[in-house]
Amino acid sequence: MYRSHTNAELRATHIEETVTLAGWVQKVRDKGFMIWVDVRDRYGITQLIFDEQRTPKEVMQKAKDLGREFVIQVKGEVIERESKNPQMLTGDIEILVQQLEVLNSAKLPPFTIEDQTDGGEDLRMKYRYLDIRRNPIKNNLIFRHQVTMQVRNFLSERGFIEVETPYLIKSTPEGARDFVVPSRMNEGEFYALPQSPQTFKQLLMVGGMDKYFQIVKCFRDEDLRADRQLEFTQIDCEMAFVDQEDVLNVFEGLTKHLLKEIRGVEVKNFPRMTYDDAMRLYGNDKPDIRFGMQFGELNDVAKHKDFKIFNDAELIVGIAVPNAADYSRKQIDAIIDWVKRPQVGAMGMVYVKYNEDGTFKSSVDKFYDAQDFQQWAEKTQAKPGDLICVLSGETSKVRAQLSALRMEMAEQLGLRKADEFAPLWVVDFPLLEWDQETETYHAMHHPFTSPKVGDIPLLASNPKAVKANAYDLVLNGNEIGGGSIRIHDKETQKMMFDYLGFTEEEAQNQFGFLMNAFEFGAPPHGGIAFGLDRLVAILGGKETIRDFIAFPKNNAGRDVMIDAPAPIDQAQLDELSLALKS
């Protein structure tokens, strides 16, 4: 038996007991005649004491040779600690060691295994197994487990069945690049790793499973960022004989359950907003509604005043930044420089200070008067003391630019509080979006999304106006889940493929298995998929998912710990009938 107790278990009630502990050496304090060692495991820390008057001489000598991160086993008596530490669970006791065995010595780690470490992110990712020993990462992984278990229990209790679907599948167009896997037994042919189990969960509904879920790895060969990895985990769900309202009710319930059980927060209100309103009021389809600063469109009150920049713009739109009218010129210039960064792309910004006394001071005073600015204030819902920030340009670009500014100002003003949660359903997405480069329509979600029944006749005359039976769940400005009611009959699915530019042969080659399944009695069905990594990070008060993943990739898509991706040898290439470009 390596241990009788963990390192968080012992209390004053255990005094005079003989115990066996094991773990890693956190710290050594050697006073010569007395040595204190903190030993750590996943559960906590216990202080060991080696006393030359009470500890065997050979054990004392071993203790002097201990270093950080040595793996040890000790046996000794639980005694009362003279200098108690109320910050430690085991702070009332210590172990008077009688036996010590070094299970494994250790090199000096490249960074300190402490909550506040001296290791940079790149170094800690290279030695991720050491980083996991630190409480912040360890606790994040335990937190992820707790969220996952709550999800499994909630869905299982409501009749959902967890079913595994294949990882080696056929490449299908789902919006991002596939990772492909060459087949040794079928020369010149390839599997793809799934971007989602979409078609399989629909086939499970055809198979009569009724309610399915899976916590599943998915793969997309796309650029990385703080909330995206090449491989990610979905809570993938599907239900038969449901409409949109059924799906929203179940997964609103799941989100409420997680917020209550994981964070102790009761959220009753899940407002709904159409996609069009989200774009008009917030400039994006995943708005953070924990704070205001809704967009005010100013075209009808800002054009035709001899200000050419506005007169030439497709859209003029502004926000009222609360209590920022007293910003200095230096502070405002910093905001202007921020929106002009390449990542945002604005040409500049017009500002209006709505002073506490009701007067206005603007960067365009020579073109507009107080009456004009009063109208701007009404459109942006500005109050005395606010700063009105205005951008202009092409509609799609300027909305995205102002959306970025809104989030930046909220961050600066401390309005994005990690312990506040504001969920939102965004509904009525466009079914199709136009691609200027290819001059074809693409499915905004995926080609299996059902159009709103009343909009189907518009497919022939006005495809842009067709709304999808689709919905996204947004939490604190992040999309945490998205889904739709699916097409469940062959004719409608065939029509959808036609509008997406598939020939009949292409549709049959890519999705013939699904079309054929629809001929054998497919029920109405729909579902949703949550991004588990992102959901866990937000519940944990963060927006960067990397620290909630055991072994993440860096921004270049590399695992620097195992040095992957890596070349493979020629024998493997030959087996797979692959040749590298010279």
PDB file of N, CA and C in Angstrom, residues 314-381:
ATOM      1  N   GLU A 314     -22.553  53.919 -46.682  1.00  0.00           N
ATOM      2  CA  GLU A 314     -23.753  53.098 -46.781  1.00  0.00           C
ATOM      3  C   GLU A 314     -24.492  53.081 -45.440  1.00  0.00           C
ATOM      4  N   LEU A 315     -23.719  53.067 -44.341  1.00  0.00           N
ATOM      5  CA  LEU A 315     -24.316  53.045 -43.003  1.00  0.00           C
ATOM      6  C   LEU A 315     -23.507  53.921 -42.065  1.00  0.00           C
ATOM      7  N   ILE A 316     -24.240  54.724 -41.279  1.00  0.00           N
ATOM      8  CA  ILE A 316     -23.638  55.506 -40.192  1.00  0.00           C
ATOM      9  C   ILE A 316     -24.264  54.988 -38.902  1.00  0.00           C
ATOM     10  N   VAL A 317     -23.434  54.569 -37.961  1.00  0.00           N
ATOM     11  CA  VAL A 317     -23.972  53.914 -36.771  1.00  0.00           C
ATOM     12  C   VAL A 317     -23.093  54.238 -35.567  1.00  0.00           C
ATOM     13  N   GLY A 318     -23.743  54.370 -34.410  1.00  0.00           N
ATOM     14  CA  GLY A 318     -22.990  54.757 -33.217  1.00  0.00           C
ATOM     15  C   GLY A 318     -23.439  54.035 -31.973  1.00  0.00           C
ATOM     16  N   ILE A 319     -22.624  54.142 -30.932  1.00  0.00           N
ATOM     17  CA  ILE A 319     -22.952  53.634 -29.603  1.00  0.00           C
ATOM     18  C   ILE A 319     -22.688  54.719 -28.578  1.00  0.00           C
ATOM     19  N   ALA A 320     -23.400  54.636 -27.464  1.00  0.00           N
ATOM     20  CA  ALA A 320     -23.175  55.551 -26.352  1.00  0.00           C
ATOM     21  C   ALA A 320     -22.378  54.823 -25.279  1.00  0.00           C
ATOM     22  N   VAL A 321     -21.149  55.256 -25.047  1.00  0.00           N
ATOM     23  CA  VAL A 321     -20.297  54.647 -24.021  1.00  0.00           C
ATOM     24  C   VAL A 321     -20.627  55.319 -22.689  1.00  0.00           C
ATOM     25  N   PRO A 322     -21.117  54.558 -21.704  1.00  0.00           N
ATOM     26  CA  PRO A 322     -21.605  55.183 -20.475  1.00  0.00           C
ATOM     27  C   PRO A 322     -20.496  55.861 -19.668  1.00  0.00           C
ATOM     28  N   ASN A 323     -20.817  57.072 -19.197  1.00  0.00           N
ATOM     29  CA  ASN A 323     -19.950  57.810 -18.268  1.00  0.00           C
ATOM     30  C   ASN A 323     -18.551  58.039 -18.821  1.00  0.00           C
ATOM     31  N   ALA A 324     -18.446  58.244 -20.134  1.00  0.00           N
ATOM     32  CA  ALA A 324     -17.127  58.434 -20.740  1.00  0.00           C
ATOM     33  C   ALA A 324     -16.974  59.819 -21.358  1.00  0.00           C
ATOM     34  N   ALA A 325     -17.928  60.743 -21.095  1.00  0.00           N
ATOM     35  CA  ALA A 325     -17.837  62.090 -21.678  1.00  0.00           C
ATOM     36  C   ALA A 325     -16.637  62.871 -21.141  1.00  0.00           C
ATOM     37  N   ASP A 326     -16.123  62.443 -19.990  1.00  0.00           N
ATOM     38  CA  ASP A 326     -14.983  63.156 -19.420  1.00  0.00           C
ATOM     39  C   ASP A 326     -13.644  62.589 -19.895  1.00  0.00           C
ATOM     40  N   TYR A 327     -13.670  61.710 -20.906  1.00  0.00           N
ATOM     41  CA  TYR A 327     -12.418  61.189 -21.440  1.00  0.00           C
ATOM     42  C   TYR A 327     -11.580  62.340 -21.995  1.00  0.00           C
ATOM     43  N   SER A 328     -10.281  62.282 -21.769  1.00  0.00           N
ATOM     44  CA  SER A 328      -9.376  63.293 -22.302  1.00  0.00           C
ATOM     45  C   SER A 328      -9.169  63.076 -23.794  1.00  0.00           C
ATOM     46  N   ARG A 329      -8.602  64.059 -24.449  1.00  0.00           N
ATOM     47  CA  ARG A 329      -8.309  63.918 -25.882  1.00  0.00           C
ATOM     48  C   ARG A 329      -7.347  62.750 -26.119  1.00  0.00           C
ATOM     49  N   LYS A 330      -6.418  62.547 -25.181  1.00  0.00           N
ATOM     50  CA  LYS A 330      -5.474  61.439 -25.301  1.00  0.00           C
ATOM     51  C   LYS A 330      -6.200  60.097 -25.247  1.00  0.00           C
ATOM     52  N   GLN A 331      -7.169  59.984 -24.350  1.00  0.00           N
ATOM     53  CA  GLN A 331      -7.931  58.740 -24.242  1.00  0.00           C
ATOM     54  C   GLN A 331      -8.764  58.473 -25.497  1.00  0.00           C
ATOM     55  N   ILE A 332      -9.370  59.547 -26.030  1.00  0.00           N
ATOM     56  CA  ILE A 332     -10.175  59.389 -27.245  1.00  0.00           C
ATOM     57  C   ILE A 332      -9.294  59.040 -28.440  1.00  0.00           C
ATOM     58  N   ASP A 333      -8.124  59.671 -28.527  1.00  0.00           N
ATOM     59  CA  ASP A 333      -7.195  59.343 -29.612  1.00  0.00           C
ATOM     60  C   ASP A 333      -6.776  57.870 -29.540  1.00  0.00           C
ATOM     61  N   ALA A 334      -6.645  57.361 -28.323  1.00  0.00           N
ATOM     62  CA  ALA A 334      -6.285  55.943 -28.163  1.00  0.00           C
ATOM     63  C   ALA A 334      -7.397  55.042 -28.701  1.00  0.00           C
ATOM     64  N   ILE A 335      -8.665  55.440 -28.506  1.00  0.00           N
ATOM     65  CA  ILE A 335      -9.784  54.676 -29.053  1.00  0.00           C
ATOM     66  C   ILE A 335      -9.758  54.721 -30.580  1.00  0.00           C
ATOM     67  N   ILE A 336      -9.501  55.920 -31.121  1.00  0.00           N
ATOM     68  CA  ILE A 336      -9.444  56.066 -32.583  1.00  0.00           C
ATOM     69  C   ILE A 336      -8.325  55.201 -33.155  1.00  0.00           C
ATOM     70  N   ASP A 337      -7.162  55.216 -32.511  1.00  0.00           N
ATOM     71  CA  ASP A 337      -6.053  54.365 -32.967  1.00  0.00           C
ATOM     72  C   ASP A 337      -6.450  52.888 -32.893  1.00  0.00           C
ATOM     73  N   TRP A 338      -7.229  52.527 -31.869  1.00  0.00           N
ATOM     74  CA  TRP A 338      -7.629  51.119 -31.692  1.00  0.00           C
ATOM     75  C   TRP A 338      -8.525  50.674 -32.851  1.00  0.00           C
ATOM     76  N   VAL A 339      -9.499  51.491 -33.251  1.00  0.00           N
ATOM     77  CA  VAL A 339     -10.403  51.078 -34.337  1.00  0.00           C
ATOM     78  C   VAL A 339      -9.708  51.104 -35.691  1.00  0.00           C
ATOM     79  N   LYS A 340      -8.578  51.827 -35.785  1.00  0.00           N
ATOM     80  CA  LYS A 340      -7.851  51.893 -37.050  1.00  0.00           C
ATOM     81  C   LYS A 340      -6.841  50.756 -37.207  1.00  0.00           C
ATOM     82  N   ARG A 341      -6.711  49.926 -36.169  1.00  0.00           N
ATOM     83  CA  ARG A 341      -5.807  48.781 -36.275  1.00  0.00           C
ATOM     84  C   ARG A 341      -6.280  47.861 -37.403  1.00  0.00           C
ATOM     85  N   PRO A 342      -5.350  47.163 -38.066  1.00  0.00           N
ATOM     86  CA  PRO A 342      -5.754  46.265 -39.166  1.00  0.00           C
ATOM     87  C   PRO A 342      -6.782  45.216 -38.735  1.00  0.00           C
ATOM     88  N   GLN A 343      -6.692  44.775 -37.468  1.00  0.00           N
ATOM     89  CA  GLN A 343      -7.641  43.750 -36.996  1.00  0.00           C
ATOM     90  C   GLN A 343      -9.077  44.259 -36.974  1.00  0.00           C
ATOM     91  N   VAL A 344      -9.260  45.591 -36.847  1.00  0.00           N
ATOM     92  CA  VAL A 344     -10.605  46.178 -36.835  1.00  0.00           C
ATOM     93  C   VAL A 344     -10.917  46.788 -38.199  1.00  0.00           C
ATOM     94  N   GLY A 345     -10.009  47.643 -38.687  1.00  0.00           N
ATOM     95  CA  GLY A 345     -10.106  48.097 -40.070  1.00  0.00           C
ATOM     96  C   GLY A 345     -10.909  49.349 -40.336  1.00  0.00           C
ATOM     97  N   ALA A 346     -11.281  50.101 -39.284  1.00  0.00           N
ATOM     98  CA  ALA A 346     -12.008  51.354 -39.517  1.00  0.00           C
ATOM     99  C   ALA A 346     -11.045  52.432 -40.013  1.00  0.00           C
ATOM    100  N   MET A 347     -11.575  53.363 -40.800  1.00  0.00           N
ATOM    101  CA  MET A 347     -10.744  54.467 -41.317  1.00  0.00           C
ATOM    102  C   MET A 347     -10.577  55.567 -40.275  1.00  0.00           C
ATOM    103  N   GLY A 348     -11.508  55.626 -39.334  1.00  0.00           N
ATOM    104  CA  GLY A 348     -11.470  56.657 -38.308  1.00  0.00           C
ATOM    105  C   GLY A 348     -12.731  56.593 -37.477  1.00  0.00           C
ATOM    106  N   MET A 349     -12.921  57.566 -36.589  1.00  0.00           N
ATOM    107  CA  MET A 349     -14.097  57.590 -35.725  1.00  0.00           C
ATOM    108  C   MET A 349     -14.489  59.026 -35.419  1.00  0.00           C
ATOM    109  N   VAL A 350     -15.781  59.274 -35.442  1.00  0.00           N
ATOM    110  CA  VAL A 350     -16.323  60.560 -35.007  1.00  0.00           C
ATOM    111  C   VAL A 350     -16.822  60.386 -33.577  1.00  0.00           C
ATOM    112  N   TYR A 351     -16.564  61.388 -32.725  1.00  0.00           N
ATOM    113  CA  TYR A 351     -17.042  61.283 -31.341  1.00  0.00           C
ATOM    114  C   TYR A 351     -17.839  62.522 -30.964  1.00  0.00           C
ATOM    115  N   VAL A 352     -18.746  62.325 -30.036  1.00  0.00           N
ATOM    116  CA  VAL A 352     -19.526  63.423 -29.466  1.00  0.00           C
ATOM    117  C   VAL A 352     -19.560  63.245 -27.954  1.00  0.00           C
ATOM    118  N   LYS A 353     -19.080  64.256 -27.229  1.00  0.00           N
ATOM    119  CA  LYS A 353     -19.201  64.241 -25.769  1.00  0.00           C
ATOM    120  C   LYS A 353     -20.545  64.851 -25.380  1.00  0.00           C
ATOM    121  N   TYR A 354     -21.361  64.079 -24.698  1.00  0.00           N
ATOM    122  CA  TYR A 354     -22.650  64.572 -24.193  1.00  0.00           C
ATOM    123  C   TYR A 354     -22.408  64.956 -22.735  1.00  0.00           C
ATOM    124  N   ASN A 355     -22.080  66.209 -22.519  1.00  0.00           N
ATOM    125  CA  ASN A 355     -21.634  66.663 -21.200  1.00  0.00           C
ATOM    126  C   ASN A 355     -22.756  66.604 -20.167  1.00  0.00           C
ATOM    127  N   GLU A 356     -22.356  66.540 -18.902  1.00  0.00           N
ATOM    128  CA  GLU A 356     -23.321  66.449 -17.805  1.00  0.00           C
ATOM    129  C   GLU A 356     -24.300  67.623 -17.803  1.00  0.00           C
ATOM    130  N   ASP A 357     -23.854  68.795 -18.288  1.00  0.00           N
ATOM    131  CA  ASP A 357     -24.730  69.975 -18.300  1.00  0.00           C
ATOM    132  C   ASP A 357     -25.651  70.013 -19.515  1.00  0.00           C
ATOM    133  N   GLY A 358     -25.622  68.962 -20.343  1.00  0.00           N
ATOM    134  CA  GLY A 358     -26.519  68.881 -21.489  1.00  0.00           C
ATOM    135  C   GLY A 358     -25.947  69.451 -22.767  1.00  0.00           C
ATOM    136  N   THR A 359     -24.729  69.989 -22.705  1.00  0.00           N
ATOM    137  CA  THR A 359     -24.099  70.523 -23.918  1.00  0.00           C
ATOM    138  C   THR A 359     -23.351  69.404 -24.645  1.00  0.00           C
ATOM    139  N   PHE A 360     -22.945  69.723 -25.884  1.00  0.00           N
ATOM    140  CA  PHE A 360     -22.245  68.729 -26.700  1.00  0.00           C
ATOM    141  C   PHE A 360     -20.910  69.292 -27.168  1.00  0.00           C
ATOM    142  N   LYS A 361     -19.908  68.440 -27.235  1.00  0.00           N
ATOM    143  CA  LYS A 361     -18.613  68.792 -27.817  1.00  0.00           C
ATOM    144  C   LYS A 361     -18.201  67.657 -28.725  1.00  0.00           C
ATOM    145  N   SER A 362     -17.893  67.976 -30.019  1.00  0.00           N
ATOM    146  CA  SER A 362     -17.689  66.927 -31.000  1.00  0.00           C
ATOM    147  C   SER A 362     -16.470  67.182 -31.866  1.00  0.00           C
ATOM    148  N   SER A 363     -16.031  66.128 -32.529  1.00  0.00           N
ATOM    149  CA  SER A 363     -14.948  66.265 -33.515  1.00  0.00           C
ATOM    150  C   SER A 363     -15.469  66.789 -34.845  1.00  0.00           C
ATOM    151  N   VAL A 364     -16.797  66.921 -34.983  1.00  0.00           N
ATOM    152  CA  VAL A 364     -17.377  67.431 -36.228  1.00  0.00           C
ATOM    153  C   VAL A 364     -18.286  68.634 -35.924  1.00  0.00           C
ATOM    154  N   ASP A 365     -17.878  69.474 -35.001  1.00  0.00           N
ATOM    155  CA  ASP A 365     -18.700  70.619 -34.597  1.00  0.00           C
ATOM    156  C   ASP A 365     -19.005  71.563 -35.755  1.00  0.00           C
ATOM    157  N   LYS A 366     -18.088  71.658 -36.716  1.00  0.00           N
ATOM    158  CA  LYS A 366     -18.310  72.634 -37.787  1.00  0.00           C
ATOM    159  C   LYS A 366     -19.347  72.170 -38.811  1.00  0.00           C
ATOM    160  N   PHE A 367     -19.727  70.891 -38.750  1.00  0.00           N
ATOM    161  CA  PHE A 367     -20.739  70.361 -39.662  1.00  0.00           C
ATOM    162  C   PHE A 367     -22.107  70.182 -39.014  1.00  0.00           C
ATOM    163  N   TYR A 368     -22.136  70.007 -37.695  1.00  0.00           N
ATOM    164  CA  TYR A 368     -23.379  69.679 -36.995  1.00  0.00           C
ATOM    165  C   TYR A 368     -23.560  70.598 -35.800  1.00  0.00           C
ATOM    166  N   ASP A 369     -24.846  70.815 -35.427  1.00  0.00           N
ATOM    167  CA  ASP A 369     -25.126  71.682 -34.277  1.00  0.00           C
ATOM    168  C   ASP A 369     -25.742  70.862 -33.141  1.00  0.00           C
ATOM    169  N   ALA A 370     -26.101  71.548 -32.055  1.00  0.00           N
ATOM    170  CA  ALA A 370     -26.620  70.873 -30.863  1.00  0.00           C
ATOM    171  C   ALA A 370     -27.901  70.099 -31.159  1.00  0.00           C
ATOM    172  N   GLN A 371     -28.737  70.631 -32.042  1.00  0.00           N
ATOM    173  CA  GLN A 371     -29.983  69.946 -32.383  1.00  0.00           C
ATOM    174  C   GLN A 371     -29.688  68.604 -33.079  1.00  0.00           C
ATOM    175  N   ASP A 372     -28.666  68.620 -33.966  1.00  0.00           N
ATOM    176  CA  ASP A 372     -28.258  67.374 -34.615  1.00  0.00           C
ATOM    177  C   ASP A 372     -27.764  66.362 -33.577  1.00  0.00           C
ATOM    178  N   PHE A 373     -26.918  66.837 -32.685  1.00  0.00           N
ATOM    179  CA  PHE A 373     -26.342  65.932 -31.696  1.00  0.00           C
ATOM    180  C   PHE A 373     -27.403  65.391 -30.739  1.00  0.00           C
ATOM    181  N   GLN A 374     -28.425  66.184 -30.495  1.00  0.00           N
ATOM    182  CA  GLN A 374     -29.514  65.710 -29.650  1.00  0.00           C
ATOM    183  C   GLN A 374     -30.216  64.525 -30.316  1.00  0.00           C
ATOM    184  N   GLN A 375     -30.361  64.606 -31.637  1.00  0.00           N
ATOM    185  CA  GLN A 375     -30.960  63.494 -32.370  1.00  0.00           C
ATOM    186  C   GLN A 375     -30.061  62.257 -32.333  1.00  0.00           C
ATOM    187  N   TRP A 376     -28.745  62.486 -32.425  1.00  0.00           N
ATOM    188  CA  TRP A 376     -27.807  61.369 -32.320  1.00  0.00           C
ATOM    189  C   TRP A 376     -27.927  60.707 -30.946  1.00  0.00           C
ATOM    190  N   ALA A 377     -28.046  61.535 -29.924  1.00  0.00           N
ATOM    191  CA  ALA A 377     -28.168  61.020 -28.558  1.00  0.00           C
ATOM    192  C   ALA A 377     -29.433  60.176 -28.403  1.00  0.00           C
ATOM    193  N   GLU A 378     -30.519  60.646 -29.018  1.00  0.00           N
ATOM    194  CA  GLU A 378     -31.777  59.888 -28.931  1.00  0.00           C
ATOM    195  C   GLU A 378     -31.643  58.538 -29.655  1.00  0.00           C
ATOM    196  N   LYS A 379     -30.992  58.548 -30.813  1.00  0.00           N
ATOM    197  CA  LYS A 379     -30.837  57.313 -31.595  1.00  0.00           C
ATOM    198  C   LYS A 379     -29.955  56.290 -30.874  1.00  0.00           C
ATOM    199  N   THR A 380     -28.935  56.774 -30.164  1.00  0.00           N
ATOM    200  CA  THR A 380     -28.001  55.862 -29.481  1.00  0.00           C
ATOM    201  C   THR A 380     -28.363  55.668 -28.015  1.00  0.00           C
ATOM    202  N   GLN A 381     -29.472  56.294 -27.569  1.00  0.00           N
ATOM    203  CA  GLN A 381     -29.925  56.223 -26.177  1.00  0.00           C
ATOM    204  C   GLN A 381     -28.868  56.757 -25.207  1.00  0.00           C
TER     205      GLN A 381
END
